[in-house]
Structures are given as structure tokens and as C-alpha cells.
């Protein structure tokens, strides 16, 4: 069984599931747990730098990235979290990244392909509407990480499940143009 009694976000990296935060606003948490199959138990790790709900997680090169979601401000109003935090699995250490999401996204889908994290769709608490945007976090070159907008979904939706499937080039002739960012932000 999962260690947190409330629904939370789980991500699996090389057969080790990580679980953190919660998916409802009844209780905001910053706990991070990892399952150790040798001990057959969940182990507490360093807590996230900020509580989050409705966020997404993805792992690239032994770093677990936490993106989006929301937290409460000093008035107990929900606020979007745009900054990105990364967790070093080997050092059990969190770091606030120097790059942020271009816009806040809750209840998004997330997928990883070629050292890029794609945050897909979601919900905006600013507009109270589903989102059609895709934000891409490119981690392919250390020290030159960047976030940019990818192609727009044909429809706005939250709670999306995402993954990458291989497709022959002839079924996606515009694939190359979709991989070229038309909006760049970050270090050069």
C-alpha cells in the first residue's frame, strides 16, 4: 500500500516509485517517500522545498523534477507554483532550479522524451478553465536548461494521461518542426 492516506502524486524511476504531495486541497504536504523493494517498505526522504498539490513529477538522469501545482498563500488563497524544484536521488537533496514554467499549470499530464519534460494541458486557477498549452523543459545540455512552449493541444483539457509512442516519420511529416522551439527562455 502507498504510505500517504490521501491521494498523492507518484512517479516511477528505474523500478523505484516516488510519492509526494497530495492531489486534493484538504491537506497540503511536502513529504517525499520512496519505496525500497529490498526492505519492502516506504522510506521518508528530504521534504520538498514547497508544499504542492495537483503538481506533476518526472525523472531525468537521476534527478526528480517537480513542476506546477499550487500552494496556499498567507491568506489561505490558492496560488500557482511556477518555479521548478529538482531532487537528487543520490544525495537526497532538493534544489530550486534557476528556470521556471512560463505559466502555472495544475492537473497536467507529464511525459519525458530525449531529456525533455513535457507538461501537457491542465487547469488554470487564474482563469478557472482547462489549458491547451504544452510547456517543454529541455534538460539536454547542463547549464543551458530552458523552458519553452511546444505545440498547442487541439483542445483544452485537464487530468490528461501522457506518454510517448514511436511513430514512423511518414505518419508525422511535421514532427521536425514540432521539435524546434518557437519561444525560447533561459540561458544562452
PDB file of N, CA and C in Angstrom, residues 19 33 59 96 128 145 160:
ATOM      1  N   UNK A  19       6.737   9.092  -4.170  1.00  0.00           N
ATOM      2  CA  UNK A  19       5.417   9.646  -3.903  1.00  0.00           C
ATOM      3  C   UNK A  19       5.593  10.926  -3.106  1.00  0.00           C
ATOM      4  N   UNK A  33       8.348  10.305  -0.316  1.00  0.00           N
ATOM      5  CA  UNK A  33       8.563   8.925   0.108  1.00  0.00           C
ATOM      6  C   UNK A  33       9.086   8.138  -1.092  1.00  0.00           C
ATOM      7  N   UNK A  59      11.350  12.207 -13.984  1.00  0.00           N
ATOM      8  CA  UNK A  59      12.764  11.975 -13.691  1.00  0.00           C
ATOM      9  C   UNK A  59      13.580  11.988 -14.976  1.00  0.00           C
ATOM     10  N   UNK A  96      16.238  24.414  -5.830  1.00  0.00           N
ATOM     11  CA  UNK A  96      15.340  25.270  -6.611  1.00  0.00           C
ATOM     12  C   UNK A  96      16.044  25.573  -7.930  1.00  0.00           C
ATOM     13  N   UNK A 128      -9.812  29.732 -14.252  1.00  0.00           N
ATOM     14  CA  UNK A 128     -10.783  28.673 -13.947  1.00  0.00           C
ATOM     15  C   UNK A 128     -11.207  27.920 -15.202  1.00  0.00           C
ATOM     16  N   UNK A 145      19.744  24.811 -19.560  1.00  0.00           N
ATOM     17  CA  UNK A 145      18.371  24.346 -19.490  1.00  0.00           C
ATOM     18  C   UNK A 145      17.444  25.481 -19.907  1.00  0.00           C
ATOM     19  N   UNK A 160      -4.956  14.945 -17.920  1.00  0.00           N
ATOM     20  CA  UNK A 160      -4.528  14.171 -19.091  1.00  0.00           C
ATOM     21  C   UNK A 160      -3.477  13.141 -18.681  1.00  0.00           C
TER      22      UNK A 160
END
